[in-house]
Amino acid sequence: MSNADNMARMFKVLSVGSRVRIVELLKERSLCVNALAKALDITPAAVSQHLRVLRDAEVVLPERRGYSVHYRVDREVLAEWNTVVSTLLGVTNEE
């Protein structure tokens, strides 16, 4: 897959507001599906579908805790995506 295809995939993953909000919440702390659903005011089924997309893109990681699964962001992947976006848009810290 080309670099352009990878970038397009990254933007597609983040093209849904609920997914962006999930990432924002999980940057603060790990949460389970029900906690995310309550915070976002959407159904647990909808959260699960968004998490599947985020897991497939390796943005979030599942952690089993007893009978439930908590999710957290993969900070290394977010850092890589940050670099890709900065490179694409030509943003530097000097500007």
Tab-separated table of N, CA, C and O in Angstrom:
chain	number	residue	atom	x	y	z
A	1	MET	N	0.855	-1.186	0.000
A	1	MET	CA	0.000	0.000	0.000
A	1	MET	C	0.894	1.240	0.000
A	1	MET	O	1.852	1.326	0.750
A	2	SER	N	0.582	2.198	-0.839
A	2	SER	CA	1.398	3.403	-0.951
A	2	SER	C	1.187	4.320	0.246
A	2	SER	O	0.227	4.184	1.010
A	3	ASN	N	2.089	5.256	0.391
A	3	ASN	CA	1.988	6.228	1.472
A	3	ASN	C	0.691	7.024	1.363
A	3	ASN	O	0.038	7.302	2.361
A	4	ALA	N	0.307	7.372	0.135
A	4	ALA	CA	-0.947	8.112	-0.076
A	4	ALA	C	-2.141	7.269	0.354
A	4	ALA	O	-3.088	7.787	0.956
A	5	ASP	N	-2.101	5.970	0.062
A	5	ASP	CA	-3.193	5.075	0.477
A	5	ASP	C	-3.263	4.980	1.997
A	5	ASP	O	-4.355	4.964	2.572
A	6	ASN	N	-2.110	4.917	2.645
A	6	ASN	CA	-2.081	4.869	4.108
A	6	ASN	C	-2.660	6.140	4.718
A	6	ASN	O	-3.400	6.092	5.695
A	7	MET	N	-2.310	7.285	4.128
A	7	MET	CA	-2.847	8.554	4.622
A	7	MET	C	-4.355	8.607	4.438
A	7	MET	O	-5.080	9.032	5.333
A	8	ALA	N	-4.827	8.176	3.272
A	8	ALA	CA	-6.266	8.188	3.006
A	8	ALA	C	-6.993	7.295	4.000
A	8	ALA	O	-8.064	7.653	4.501
A	9	ARG	N	-6.421	6.135	4.308
A	9	ARG	CA	-7.024	5.224	5.284
A	9	ARG	C	-7.097	5.880	6.662
A	9	ARG	O	-8.100	5.800	7.355
A	10	MET	N	-6.022	6.564	7.047
A	10	MET	CA	-5.984	7.238	8.336
A	10	MET	C	-7.094	8.294	8.421
A	10	MET	O	-7.832	8.347	9.405
A	11	PHE	N	-7.225	9.099	7.378
A	11	PHE	CA	-8.257	10.133	7.388
A	11	PHE	C	-9.656	9.533	7.349
A	11	PHE	O	-10.582	10.073	7.960
A	12	LYS	N	-9.817	8.407	6.673
A	12	LYS	CA	-11.119	7.745	6.635
A	12	LYS	C	-11.511	7.264	8.026
A	12	LYS	O	-12.663	7.405	8.443
A	13	VAL	N	-10.549	6.709	8.758
A	13	VAL	CA	-10.815	6.248	10.129
A	13	VAL	C	-11.274	7.425	10.993
A	13	VAL	O	-12.193	7.288	11.805
A	14	LEU	N	-10.657	8.573	10.809
A	14	LEU	CA	-10.976	9.747	11.628
A	14	LEU	C	-12.055	10.640	11.030
A	14	LEU	O	-12.310	11.728	11.538
A	15	SER	N	-12.727	10.166	9.989
A	15	SER	CA	-13.722	11.002	9.313
A	15	SER	C	-15.081	11.004	9.997
A	15	SER	O	-15.985	11.715	9.565
A	16	VAL	N	-15.230	10.236	11.062
A	16	VAL	CA	-16.502	10.147	11.781
A	16	VAL	C	-16.319	10.801	13.155
A	16	VAL	O	-15.420	10.425	13.910
A	17	GLY	N	-17.188	11.737	13.451
A	17	GLY	CA	-17.071	12.488	14.698
A	17	GLY	C	-17.046	11.615	15.944
A	17	GLY	O	-16.288	11.890	16.876
A	18	SER	N	-17.860	10.576	15.979
A	18	SER	CA	-17.883	9.697	17.153
A	18	SER	C	-16.542	9.025	17.373
A	18	SER	O	-16.101	8.850	18.509
A	19	ARG	N	-15.863	8.653	16.288
A	19	ARG	CA	-14.546	8.021	16.429
A	19	ARG	C	-13.532	9.002	16.978
A	19	ARG	O	-12.703	8.650	17.823
A	20	VAL	N	-13.586	10.230	16.519
A	20	VAL	CA	-12.673	11.257	17.025
A	20	VAL	C	-12.927	11.478	18.516
A	20	VAL	O	-11.992	11.560	19.315
A	21	ARG	N	-14.196	11.530	18.910
A	21	ARG	CA	-14.530	11.718	20.323
A	21	ARG	C	-14.086	10.525	21.157
A	21	ARG	O	-13.628	10.689	22.290
A	22	ILE	N	-14.189	9.314	20.607
A	22	ILE	CA	-13.714	8.123	21.315
A	22	ILE	C	-12.211	8.235	21.554
A	22	ILE	O	-11.724	7.988	22.664
A	23	VAL	N	-11.464	8.628	20.531
A	23	VAL	CA	-10.014	8.790	20.686
A	23	VAL	C	-9.711	9.837	21.752
A	23	VAL	O	-8.845	9.638	22.608
A	24	GLU	N	-10.433	10.949	21.722
A	24	GLU	CA	-10.216	11.995	22.728
A	24	GLU	C	-10.454	11.465	24.140
A	24	GLU	O	-9.672	11.727	25.052
A	25	LEU	N	-11.533	10.717	24.329
A	25	LEU	CA	-11.842	10.160	25.647
A	25	LEU	C	-10.794	9.145	26.091
A	25	LEU	O	-10.377	9.129	27.253
A	26	LEU	N	-10.360	8.310	25.155
A	26	LEU	CA	-9.400	7.264	25.509
A	26	LEU	C	-7.989	7.801	25.695
A	26	LEU	O	-7.154	7.121	26.287
A	27	LYS	N	-7.722	9.006	25.221
A	27	LYS	CA	-6.427	9.627	25.504
A	27	LYS	C	-6.329	9.974	26.989
A	27	LYS	O	-5.245	9.972	27.552
A	28	GLU	N	-7.469	10.239	27.618
A	28	GLU	CA	-7.493	10.596	29.036
A	28	GLU	C	-7.337	9.374	29.935
A	28	GLU	O	-6.623	9.408	30.919
A	29	ARG	N	-8.070	8.282	29.591
A	29	ARG	CA	-8.009	7.044	30.381
A	29	ARG	C	-8.702	5.924	29.627
A	29	ARG	O	-9.470	6.168	28.702
A	30	SER	N	-8.428	4.694	30.030
A	30	SER	CA	-9.070	3.564	29.368
A	30	SER	C	-10.515	3.451	29.848
A	30	SER	O	-10.824	3.755	30.996
A	31	LEU	N	-11.385	3.027	28.934
A	31	LEU	CA	-12.814	2.916	29.226
A	31	LEU	C	-13.389	1.676	28.553
A	31	LEU	O	-12.875	1.215	27.528
A	32	CYS	N	-14.496	1.174	29.100
A	32	CYS	CA	-15.203	0.052	28.487
A	32	CYS	C	-16.270	0.594	27.534
A	32	CYS	O	-16.545	1.793	27.490
A	33	VAL	N	-16.872	-0.304	26.786
A	33	VAL	CA	-17.883	0.075	25.790
A	33	VAL	C	-19.034	0.835	26.431
A	33	VAL	O	-19.469	1.872	25.922
A	34	ASN	N	-19.539	0.334	27.551
A	34	ASN	CA	-20.693	0.988	28.190
A	34	ASN	C	-20.354	2.389	28.680
A	34	ASN	O	-21.178	3.310	28.564
A	35	ALA	N	-19.157	2.582	29.216
A	35	ALA	CA	-18.756	3.923	29.674
A	35	ALA	C	-18.628	4.871	28.484
A	35	ALA	O	-19.037	6.041	28.566
A	36	LEU	N	-18.084	4.375	27.381
A	36	LEU	CA	-17.991	5.207	26.176
A	36	LEU	C	-19.376	5.548	25.644
A	36	LEU	O	-19.637	6.687	25.254
A	37	ALA	N	-20.274	4.566	25.633
A	37	ALA	CA	-21.634	4.796	25.143
A	37	ALA	C	-22.323	5.871	25.970
A	37	ALA	O	-22.987	6.761	25.419
A	38	LYS	N	-22.165	5.800	27.272
A	38	LYS	CA	-22.800	6.799	28.148
A	38	LYS	C	-22.195	8.181	27.915
A	38	LYS	O	-22.922	9.170	27.817
A	39	ALA	N	-20.868	8.254	27.795
A	39	ALA	CA	-20.207	9.545	27.596
A	39	ALA	C	-20.570	10.170	26.252
A	39	ALA	O	-20.668	11.393	26.138
A	40	LEU	N	-20.793	9.332	25.244
A	40	LEU	CA	-21.088	9.830	23.900
A	40	LEU	C	-22.581	9.929	23.613
A	40	LEU	O	-22.981	10.443	22.568
A	41	ASP	N	-23.391	9.366	24.513
A	41	ASP	CA	-24.844	9.330	24.345
A	41	ASP	C	-25.236	8.613	23.045
A	41	ASP	O	-26.059	9.107	22.263
A	42	ILE	N	-24.586	7.453	22.816
A	42	ILE	CA	-24.932	6.577	21.703
A	42	ILE	C	-25.027	5.152	22.244
A	42	ILE	O	-24.647	4.893	23.387
A	43	THR	N	-25.522	4.245	21.454
A	43	THR	CA	-25.722	2.874	21.929
A	43	THR	C	-24.389	2.130	22.042
A	43	THR	O	-23.432	2.438	21.312
A	44	PRO	N	-24.323	1.154	22.950
A	44	PRO	CA	-23.119	0.321	23.032
A	44	PRO	C	-22.803	-0.380	21.702
A	44	PRO	O	-21.632	-0.557	21.352
A	45	ALA	N	-23.836	-0.765	20.953
A	45	ALA	CA	-23.611	-1.398	19.650
A	45	ALA	C	-22.892	-0.445	18.693
A	45	ALA	O	-21.990	-0.848	17.956
A	46	ALA	N	-23.295	0.823	18.703
A	46	ALA	CA	-22.641	1.813	17.842
A	46	ALA	C	-21.189	2.010	18.267
A	46	ALA	O	-20.291	2.089	17.423
A	47	VAL	N	-20.949	2.066	19.571
A	47	VAL	CA	-19.577	2.200	20.083
A	47	VAL	C	-18.738	1.011	19.629
A	47	VAL	O	-17.605	1.167	19.176
A	48	SER	N	-19.304	-0.186	19.734
A	48	SER	CA	-18.573	-1.392	19.327
A	48	SER	C	-18.175	-1.345	17.861
A	48	SER	O	-17.065	-1.749	17.498
A	49	GLN	N	-19.063	-0.849	17.015
A	49	GLN	CA	-18.745	-0.743	15.589
A	49	GLN	C	-17.616	0.255	15.343
A	49	GLN	O	-16.707	0.001	14.545
A	50	HIS	N	-17.658	1.385	16.041
A	50	HIS	CA	-16.585	2.376	15.903
A	50	HIS	C	-15.270	1.816	16.441
A	50	HIS	O	-14.208	2.026	15.838
A	51	LEU	N	-15.328	1.100	17.555
A	51	LEU	CA	-14.111	0.514	18.122
A	51	LEU	C	-13.514	-0.535	17.192
A	51	LEU	O	-12.293	-0.677	17.115
A	52	ARG	N	-14.357	-1.262	16.474
A	52	ARG	CA	-13.849	-2.250	15.523
A	52	ARG	C	-12.999	-1.564	14.462
A	52	ARG	O	-11.903	-2.011	14.125
A	53	VAL	N	-13.477	-0.435	13.947
A	53	VAL	CA	-12.726	0.316	12.940
A	53	VAL	C	-11.422	0.838	13.535
A	53	VAL	O	-10.353	0.740	12.917
A	54	LEU	N	-11.501	1.372	14.747
A	54	LEU	CA	-10.300	1.901	15.406
A	54	LEU	C	-9.306	0.794	15.745
A	54	LEU	O	-8.092	0.995	15.650
A	55	ARG	N	-9.803	-0.381	16.130
A	55	ARG	CA	-8.918	-1.533	16.395
A	55	ARG	C	-8.247	-1.993	15.109
A	55	ARG	O	-7.045	-2.273	15.095
A	56	ASP	N	-9.014	-2.087	14.032
A	56	ASP	CA	-8.459	-2.504	12.744
A	56	ASP	C	-7.343	-1.563	12.289
A	56	ASP	O	-6.387	-1.986	11.640
A	57	ALA	N	-7.460	-0.293	12.619
A	57	ALA	CA	-6.444	0.704	12.277
A	57	ALA	C	-5.347	0.771	13.335
A	57	ALA	O	-4.425	1.587	13.212
A	58	GLU	N	-5.459	-0.063	14.356
A	58	GLU	CA	-4.479	-0.153	15.449
A	58	GLU	C	-4.362	1.133	16.260
A	58	GLU	O	-3.326	1.408	16.856
A	59	VAL	N	-5.429	1.922	16.286
A	59	VAL	CA	-5.442	3.156	17.068
A	59	VAL	C	-5.773	2.869	18.523
A	59	VAL	O	-5.265	3.523	19.424
A	60	VAL	N	-6.647	1.892	18.752
A	60	VAL	CA	-6.995	1.515	20.124
A	60	VAL	C	-6.614	0.063	20.375
A	60	VAL	O	-6.578	-0.762	19.457
A	61	LEU	N	-6.333	-0.215	21.637
A	61	LEU	CA	-5.941	-1.556	22.059
A	61	LEU	C	-6.889	-2.053	23.137
A	61	LEU	O	-7.194	-1.304	24.075
A	62	PRO	N	-7.357	-3.286	23.023
A	62	PRO	CA	-8.241	-3.845	24.055
A	62	PRO	C	-7.431	-4.417	25.216
A	62	PRO	O	-6.322	-4.925	25.029
A	63	GLU	N	-7.989	-4.302	26.420
A	63	GLU	CA	-7.381	-4.888	27.621
A	63	GLU	C	-8.488	-5.579	28.404
A	63	GLU	O	-9.421	-4.917	28.871
A	64	ARG	N	-8.417	-6.884	28.517
A	64	ARG	CA	-9.427	-7.622	29.261
A	64	ARG	C	-9.228	-7.384	30.755
A	64	ARG	O	-8.135	-7.506	31.271
A	65	ARG	N	-10.324	-7.026	31.422
A	65	ARG	CA	-10.328	-6.827	32.879
A	65	ARG	C	-11.513	-7.593	33.429
A	65	ARG	O	-12.639	-7.101	33.417
A	66	GLY	N	-11.251	-8.802	33.890
A	66	GLY	CA	-12.340	-9.644	34.374
A	66	GLY	C	-13.263	-9.995	33.230
A	66	GLY	O	-12.845	-10.564	32.231
A	67	TYR	N	-14.546	-9.650	33.390
A	67	TYR	CA	-15.533	-9.959	32.360
A	67	TYR	C	-15.678	-8.873	31.307
A	67	TYR	O	-16.385	-9.047	30.326
A	68	SER	N	-15.041	-7.753	31.513
A	68	SER	CA	-15.196	-6.649	30.559
A	68	SER	C	-13.881	-6.365	29.840
A	68	SER	O	-12.815	-6.809	30.244
A	69	VAL	N	-14.002	-5.600	28.771
A	69	VAL	CA	-12.839	-5.191	27.990
A	69	VAL	C	-12.767	-3.672	28.033
A	69	VAL	O	-13.752	-2.989	27.737
A	70	HIS	N	-11.623	-3.165	28.441
A	70	HIS	CA	-11.385	-1.728	28.427
A	70	HIS	C	-10.485	-1.422	27.238
A	70	HIS	O	-9.652	-2.239	26.846
A	71	TYR	N	-10.648	-0.247	26.696
A	71	TYR	CA	-9.877	0.162	25.529
A	71	TYR	C	-9.017	1.359	25.892
A	71	TYR	O	-9.397	2.203	26.699
A	72	ARG	N	-7.842	1.408	25.273
A	72	ARG	CA	-6.939	2.547	25.436
A	72	ARG	C	-6.343	2.874	24.078
A	72	ARG	O	-6.317	2.029	23.189
A	73	VAL	N	-5.867	4.102	23.915
A	73	VAL	CA	-5.239	4.472	22.644
A	73	VAL	C	-3.813	3.948	22.620
A	73	VAL	O	-3.172	3.792	23.658
A	74	ASP	N	-3.341	3.685	21.424
A	74	ASP	CA	-1.938	3.336	21.227
A	74	ASP	C	-1.227	4.650	20.924
A	74	ASP	O	-1.334	5.191	19.818
A	75	ARG	N	-0.533	5.169	21.890
A	75	ARG	CA	0.103	6.490	21.754
A	75	ARG	C	1.178	6.513	20.668
A	75	ARG	O	1.404	7.550	20.049
A	76	GLU	N	1.818	5.380	20.423
A	76	GLU	CA	2.822	5.322	19.358
A	76	GLU	C	2.173	5.518	17.990
A	76	GLU	O	2.714	6.226	17.139
A	77	VAL	N	1.021	4.901	17.781
A	77	VAL	CA	0.307	5.069	16.508
A	77	VAL	C	-0.157	6.511	16.361
A	77	VAL	O	-0.020	7.105	15.285
A	78	LEU	N	-0.664	7.103	17.431
A	78	LEU	CA	-1.092	8.507	17.358
A	78	LEU	C	0.087	9.415	17.036
A	78	LEU	O	-0.055	10.370	16.264
A	79	ALA	N	1.246	9.128	17.595
A	79	ALA	CA	2.442	9.933	17.302
A	79	ALA	C	2.839	9.793	15.835
A	79	ALA	O	3.198	10.784	15.183
A	80	GLU	N	2.754	8.572	15.297
A	80	GLU	CA	3.054	8.360	13.879
A	80	GLU	C	2.078	9.134	13.010
A	80	GLU	O	2.474	9.774	12.028
A	81	TRP	N	0.790	9.057	13.353
A	81	TRP	CA	-0.220	9.770	12.570
A	81	TRP	C	-0.001	11.276	12.649
A	81	TRP	O	-0.202	11.993	11.672
A	82	ASN	N	0.411	11.765	13.798
A	82	ASN	CA	0.699	13.186	13.965
A	82	ASN	C	1.822	13.609	13.024
A	82	ASN	O	1.741	14.650	12.370
A	83	THR	N	2.854	12.779	12.924
A	83	THR	CA	3.965	13.072	12.030
A	83	THR	C	3.511	13.075	10.576
A	83	THR	O	3.891	13.962	9.796
A	84	VAL	N	2.691	12.111	10.205
A	84	VAL	CA	2.190	12.018	8.833
A	84	VAL	C	1.383	13.263	8.473
A	84	VAL	O	1.574	13.856	7.403
A	85	VAL	N	0.502	13.675	9.368
A	85	VAL	CA	-0.339	14.847	9.093
A	85	VAL	C	0.517	16.108	8.999
A	85	VAL	O	0.343	16.919	8.089
A	86	SER	N	1.468	16.246	9.916
A	86	SER	CA	2.359	17.422	9.883
A	86	SER	C	3.164	17.469	8.594
A	86	SER	O	3.340	18.541	7.999
A	87	THR	N	3.639	16.315	8.144
A	87	THR	CA	4.406	16.251	6.901
A	87	THR	C	3.526	16.597	5.703
A	87	THR	O	3.905	17.382	4.836
A	88	LEU	N	2.335	16.033	5.678
A	88	LEU	CA	1.416	16.284	4.562
A	88	LEU	C	1.047	17.754	4.459
A	88	LEU	O	1.038	18.331	3.377
A	89	LEU	N	0.739	18.357	5.588
A	89	LEU	CA	0.265	19.736	5.571
A	89	LEU	C	1.393	20.755	5.615
A	89	LEU	O	1.140	21.956	5.537
A	90	GLY	N	2.629	20.281	5.753
A	90	GLY	CA	3.767	21.185	5.754
A	90	GLY	C	3.861	22.046	6.992
A	90	GLY	O	4.428	23.114	6.960
A	91	VAL	N	3.304	21.565	8.092
A	91	VAL	CA	3.319	22.318	9.340
A	91	VAL	C	4.630	22.066	10.057
A	91	VAL	O	5.064	20.915	10.202
A	92	THR	N	5.253	23.118	10.503
A	92	THR	CA	6.467	22.986	11.311
A	92	THR	C	6.296	23.776	12.580
A	92	THR	O	5.436	24.659	12.683
A	93	ASN	N	7.122	23.504	13.548
A	93	ASN	CA	7.050	24.224	14.815
A	93	ASN	C	7.548	25.654	14.701
A	93	ASN	O	7.289	26.468	15.562
A	94	GLU	N	8.279	25.957	13.624
A	94	GLU	CA	8.841	27.293	13.457
A	94	GLU	C	7.838	28.302	12.936
A	94	GLU	O	8.039	29.485	13.047
A	95	GLU	N	6.766	27.826	12.339
A	95	GLU	CA	5.788	28.743	11.735
A	95	GLU	C	4.787	29.231	12.720
A	95	GLU	O	4.382	28.668	13.627
